[in-house]
mmCIF file of C-alpha atoms and ligand atoms in Angstrom:
data_model
loop_
_atom_site.group_PDB
_atom_site.id
_atom_site.type_symbol
_atom_site.label_atom_id
_atom_site.label_comp_id
_atom_site.label_asym_id
_atom_site.label_seq_id
_atom_site.Cartn_x
_atom_site.Cartn_y
_atom_site.Cartn_z
ATOM 1 C CA MET A 1 92.257 97.110 65.545
ATOM 2 C CA PRO A 2 91.462 94.399 63.033
ATOM 3 C CA VAL A 3 89.059 91.716 64.145
ATOM 4 C CA ILE A 4 89.848 88.280 62.710
ATOM 5 C CA LYS A 5 87.482 85.367 62.254
ATOM 6 C CA VAL A 6 88.652 81.799 62.913
ATOM 7 C CA HIS A 7 86.034 79.142 62.291
ATOM 8 C CA ASP A 8 82.871 80.641 63.815
ATOM 9 C CA LYS A 9 84.500 82.976 66.353
ATOM 10 C CA GLU A 10 85.917 86.522 66.335
ATOM 11 C CA PHE A 11 89.200 87.488 67.940
ATOM 12 C CA VAL A 12 90.879 90.856 68.619
ATOM 13 C CA PRO A 13 94.608 91.631 68.944
ATOM 14 C CA TYR A 14 95.885 91.188 72.479
ATOM 15 C CA LEU A 15 99.719 90.876 72.463
ATOM 16 C CA SER A 16 101.828 92.214 69.588
ATOM 17 C CA ALA A 17 104.729 90.299 68.054
ATOM 18 C CA SER A 18 107.202 92.792 69.551
ATOM 19 C CA GLU A 19 105.675 92.544 73.041
ATOM 20 C CA ILE A 20 105.956 88.758 72.820
ATOM 21 C CA GLU A 21 109.542 88.939 71.560
ATOM 22 C CA GLU A 22 110.533 91.239 74.406
ATOM 23 C CA GLN A 23 109.194 88.867 77.065
ATOM 24 C CA VAL A 24 110.641 85.765 75.358
ATOM 25 C CA LYS A 25 114.068 87.437 75.434
ATOM 26 C CA ARG A 26 113.583 88.370 79.105
ATOM 27 C CA VAL A 27 112.642 84.774 80.034
ATOM 28 C CA ALA A 28 115.649 83.454 78.075
ATOM 29 C CA SER A 29 118.008 85.801 79.897
ATOM 30 C CA GLU A 30 116.626 84.672 83.284
ATOM 31 C CA ILE A 31 117.255 81.052 82.292
ATOM 32 C CA ASN A 32 120.732 81.862 80.924
ATOM 33 C CA ARG A 33 121.549 83.495 84.262
ATOM 34 C CA ASP A 34 120.111 80.677 86.445
ATOM 35 C CA TYR A 35 121.493 77.702 84.474
ATOM 36 C CA GLU A 36 125.010 78.843 83.613
ATOM 37 C CA GLY A 37 127.231 75.730 83.627
ATOM 38 C CA LYS A 38 124.285 73.368 84.329
ATOM 39 C CA LYS A 39 123.516 72.192 80.779
ATOM 40 C CA PRO A 40 119.710 72.115 81.212
ATOM 41 C CA LEU A 41 117.392 69.880 79.225
ATOM 42 C CA PHE A 42 114.338 71.672 77.856
ATOM 43 C CA ILE A 43 111.244 69.581 77.212
ATOM 44 C CA ALA A 44 108.761 71.379 74.996
ATOM 45 C CA ILE A 45 105.169 70.222 75.004
ATOM 46 C CA LEU A 46 103.646 69.896 71.550
ATOM 47 C CA ASN A 47 101.701 71.108 69.723
ATOM 48 C CA GLY A 48 101.059 74.522 71.238
ATOM 49 C CA ALA A 49 104.552 75.304 72.573
ATOM 50 C CA PHE A 50 106.451 74.751 69.334
ATOM 51 C CA ILE A 51 106.823 78.415 68.368
ATOM 52 C CA PHE A 52 107.557 79.660 71.885
ATOM 53 C CA ALA A 53 110.076 76.828 72.348
ATOM 54 C CA ALA A 54 111.876 77.671 69.100
ATOM 55 C CA ASP A 55 112.023 81.412 69.807
ATOM 56 C CA LEU A 56 113.059 80.892 73.430
ATOM 57 C CA PHE A 57 115.733 78.357 72.507
ATOM 58 C CA LYS A 58 117.260 80.749 69.964
ATOM 59 C CA HIS A 59 117.966 83.155 72.820
ATOM 60 C CA ILE A 60 119.491 80.500 75.091
ATOM 61 C CA THR A 61 123.207 81.189 74.977
ATOM 62 C CA ILE A 62 124.391 78.623 77.536
ATOM 63 C CA GLU A 63 124.955 74.931 76.726
ATOM 64 C CA ALA A 64 121.516 73.269 76.607
ATOM 65 C CA GLU A 65 119.532 70.445 75.028
ATOM 66 C CA ILE A 66 115.931 70.353 73.840
ATOM 67 C CA SER A 67 113.477 67.526 73.319
ATOM 68 C CA PHE A 68 109.804 67.506 72.317
ATOM 69 C CA ILE A 69 106.910 65.489 73.669
ATOM 70 C CA LYS A 70 103.208 65.232 73.124
ATOM 71 C CA LEU A 71 100.814 64.579 75.968
ATOM 72 C CA ALA A 72 97.932 62.199 75.538
ATOM 73 C CA SER A 73 95.185 61.763 78.084
ATOM 74 C CA TYR A 74 92.981 58.727 78.351
ATOM 75 C CA LYS A 75 90.579 57.380 80.921
ATOM 76 C CA GLY A 76 92.229 54.955 83.317
ATOM 77 C CA ILE A 77 90.734 51.469 83.324
ATOM 78 C CA LYS A 78 90.718 51.126 87.090
ATOM 79 C CA THR A 79 90.444 54.747 88.126
ATOM 80 C CA SER A 80 87.844 57.207 87.008
ATOM 81 C CA GLY A 81 90.445 59.959 86.619
ATOM 82 C CA LYS A 82 92.293 60.877 83.474
ATOM 83 C CA VAL A 83 95.763 59.448 82.975
ATOM 84 C CA ILE A 84 98.241 61.610 81.113
ATOM 85 C CA THR A 85 101.153 60.026 79.297
ATOM 86 C CA ALA A 86 104.005 61.430 77.277
ATOM 87 C CA ILE A 87 104.571 60.350 73.704
ATOM 88 C CA GLY A 88 108.152 60.620 72.489
ATOM 89 C CA LEU A 89 109.896 61.060 75.818
ATOM 90 C CA ASP A 90 113.216 59.501 74.871
ATOM 91 C CA ALA A 91 115.513 61.618 77.026
ATOM 92 C CA ASP A 92 116.890 60.266 80.290
ATOM 93 C CA LEU A 93 116.003 62.823 82.967
ATOM 94 C CA HIS A 94 118.056 61.228 85.728
ATOM 95 C CA ARG A 95 120.281 63.872 87.333
ATOM 96 C CA ARG A 96 119.324 66.433 84.689
ATOM 97 C CA GLU A 97 118.220 70.008 85.207
ATOM 98 C CA VAL A 98 114.886 69.899 83.381
ATOM 99 C CA ILE A 99 112.820 72.855 82.199
ATOM 100 C CA ILE A 100 109.346 72.171 80.808
ATOM 101 C CA ILE A 101 108.259 74.578 78.080
ATOM 102 C CA GLU A 102 104.506 75.136 77.851
ATOM 103 C CA ASP A 103 102.474 77.528 75.754
ATOM 104 C CA ILE A 104 99.828 78.213 78.384
ATOM 105 C CA VAL A 105 98.947 77.096 81.881
ATOM 106 C CA ASP A 106 95.201 77.433 82.308
ATOM 107 C CA THR A 107 93.709 75.273 85.101
ATOM 108 C CA GLY A 108 97.115 73.650 85.659
ATOM 109 C CA LYS A 109 95.507 70.220 85.410
ATOM 110 C CA THR A 110 97.712 68.884 82.606
ATOM 111 C CA LEU A 111 101.048 69.669 84.274
ATOM 112 C CA PHE A 112 99.812 68.857 87.777
ATOM 113 C CA HIS A 113 99.020 65.295 86.674
ATOM 114 C CA PHE A 114 102.002 64.914 84.383
ATOM 115 C CA LEU A 115 104.907 66.293 86.464
ATOM 116 C CA PRO A 116 104.945 63.412 89.002
ATOM 117 C CA GLN A 117 105.741 61.041 86.120
ATOM 118 C CA LEU A 118 108.832 63.074 85.334
ATOM 119 C CA GLN A 119 109.783 63.249 89.014
ATOM 120 C CA HIS A 120 109.954 59.427 88.975
ATOM 121 C CA GLN A 121 113.074 59.692 86.852
ATOM 122 C CA HIS A 122 114.739 61.771 89.580
ATOM 123 C CA PRO A 123 115.845 64.857 87.711
ATOM 124 C CA THR A 124 118.107 67.157 89.755
ATOM 125 C CA SER A 125 115.519 69.879 89.264
ATOM 126 C CA LEU A 126 112.247 70.288 87.387
ATOM 127 C CA LYS A 127 111.019 73.762 86.522
ATOM 128 C CA ILE A 128 108.236 75.193 84.385
ATOM 129 C CA ALA A 129 108.535 77.904 81.772
ATOM 130 C CA THR A 130 105.278 79.025 80.200
ATOM 131 C CA LEU A 131 104.589 81.865 77.823
ATOM 132 C CA LEU A 132 101.097 82.502 79.169
ATOM 133 C CA HIS A 133 99.333 81.866 82.443
ATOM 134 C CA LYS A 134 95.741 82.514 83.490
ATOM 135 C CA PRO A 135 96.002 82.905 87.281
ATOM 136 C CA GLY A 136 92.231 83.292 87.483
ATOM 137 C CA ALA A 137 91.689 79.796 86.059
ATOM 138 C CA LEU A 138 94.278 77.886 88.113
ATOM 139 C CA LEU A 139 92.687 74.975 89.987
ATOM 140 C CA HIS A 140 95.757 72.929 90.885
ATOM 141 C CA PRO A 141 98.746 74.080 92.919
ATOM 142 C CA LEU A 142 101.518 74.620 90.427
ATOM 143 C CA LYS A 143 104.645 76.728 90.732
ATOM 144 C CA ILE A 144 105.499 78.562 87.552
ATOM 145 C CA ASP A 145 109.191 79.367 87.532
ATOM 146 C CA TYR A 146 109.499 81.343 84.290
ATOM 147 C CA LEU A 147 106.570 83.311 82.908
ATOM 148 C CA GLY A 148 106.008 85.447 79.844
ATOM 149 C CA PHE A 149 102.631 86.990 80.642
ATOM 150 C CA ASN A 150 99.815 86.642 83.136
ATOM 151 C CA ILE A 151 96.610 87.011 81.138
ATOM 152 C CA PRO A 152 92.896 87.235 81.949
ATOM 153 C CA ASN A 153 90.730 84.152 81.870
ATOM 154 C CA LYS A 154 89.814 84.473 78.175
ATOM 155 C CA PHE A 155 90.535 82.120 75.282
ATOM 156 C CA VAL A 156 93.525 83.149 73.150
ATOM 157 C CA ILE A 157 95.030 82.021 69.848
ATOM 158 C CA GLY A 158 98.141 82.709 67.783
ATOM 159 C CA TYR A 159 101.890 82.205 68.268
ATOM 160 C CA GLY A 160 101.418 78.430 68.325
ATOM 161 C CA LEU A 161 98.033 78.333 70.050
ATOM 162 C CA ASP A 162 95.036 77.153 68.050
ATOM 163 C CA TYR A 163 91.300 77.237 67.996
ATOM 164 C CA ASP A 164 90.225 73.851 66.673
ATOM 165 C CA GLY A 165 93.387 73.458 64.592
ATOM 166 C CA LEU A 166 93.582 76.966 63.170
ATOM 167 C CA GLY A 167 95.403 80.119 64.243
ATOM 168 C CA ARG A 168 98.790 78.688 65.206
ATOM 169 C CA ASN A 169 100.574 80.633 62.459
ATOM 170 C CA ILE A 170 99.361 84.065 63.570
ATOM 171 C CA LYS A 171 102.401 86.108 64.713
ATOM 172 C CA GLU A 172 100.510 87.942 67.442
ATOM 173 C CA ILE A 173 98.249 86.671 70.219
ATOM 174 C CA TYR A 174 94.554 87.324 69.741
ATOM 175 C CA GLN A 175 91.804 87.138 72.329
ATOM 176 C CA LEU A 176 88.266 85.901 71.909
ATOM 177 C CA VAL A 177 85.823 88.819 71.649
HETATM 178 P P1 5GP B 201 95.382 73.194 81.679
HETATM 179 O O1 5GP B 201 95.617 71.749 81.886
HETATM 180 O O2 5GP B 201 96.414 74.097 82.346
HETATM 181 O O3 5GP B 201 93.976 73.608 82.039
HETATM 182 O O4 5GP B 201 95.406 73.453 80.126
HETATM 183 C C1 5GP B 201 96.543 73.492 79.404
HETATM 184 C C2 5GP B 201 96.237 73.333 77.927
HETATM 185 O O5 5GP B 201 94.919 73.772 77.567
HETATM 186 C C3 5GP B 201 97.189 74.194 77.136
HETATM 187 O O6 5GP B 201 98.415 73.531 76.893
HETATM 188 C C4 5GP B 201 96.375 74.470 75.879
HETATM 189 O O7 5GP B 201 96.545 73.403 74.980
HETATM 190 C C5 5GP B 201 94.932 74.487 76.346
HETATM 191 N N1 5GP B 201 94.479 75.876 76.577
HETATM 192 C C6 5GP B 201 94.164 76.427 77.757
HETATM 193 N N2 5GP B 201 93.776 77.719 77.610
HETATM 194 C C7 5GP B 201 93.880 77.992 76.282
HETATM 195 C C8 5GP B 201 93.623 79.182 75.494
HETATM 196 O O8 5GP B 201 93.245 80.272 75.954
HETATM 197 N N3 5GP B 201 93.839 79.059 74.153
HETATM 198 C C9 5GP B 201 94.260 77.902 73.569
HETATM 199 N N4 5GP B 201 94.421 77.926 72.247
HETATM 200 N N5 5GP B 201 94.495 76.774 74.289
HETATM 201 C C10 5GP B 201 94.313 76.820 75.632
#
């Protein structure tokens, strides 16, 4: 198995391109089955989810829309906690069936703090689809509705995920040695 070096760290192959493709197709078919006739709106979270979102969306055969947002976190002026806002959220979520597309849910902190902002727009439903999830790292209660893979609590790159900017264009998923 070839070890690759990205910046200062070494990574080994973890999920092959065909294993990923198989699970992406399976997730798409679950969504096709559950959202028939509902015209869901996918919201993909940039940057990491761009490849998963594109591959997943290609296998969506029902009527559907997709939009892309970026999340930015900053320190609140009045509160000590982090505030997460969406950049580029132009879609109206009111009475829509919304599916968030994430690359990875790690501690769950990002989505846990961000989802209530989407709930304010009163979507009919709000579900989460993530390619990867580290159950061992989850710190916030979060229901994942569509999942590619549960993975161990180790840093991964490839298929859209980066290490300090690099590695997003690797077709497979690699794990830190
Ligand atoms: P959370 O808020 O769930 O802890 O973190 C979610 C974000 O952290 C992901 O969208 C991703 O950007 C980053 N992240 C968490 N774990 C990994 C990992 O193993 N590899 C990479 N490349 N990013 C990760």
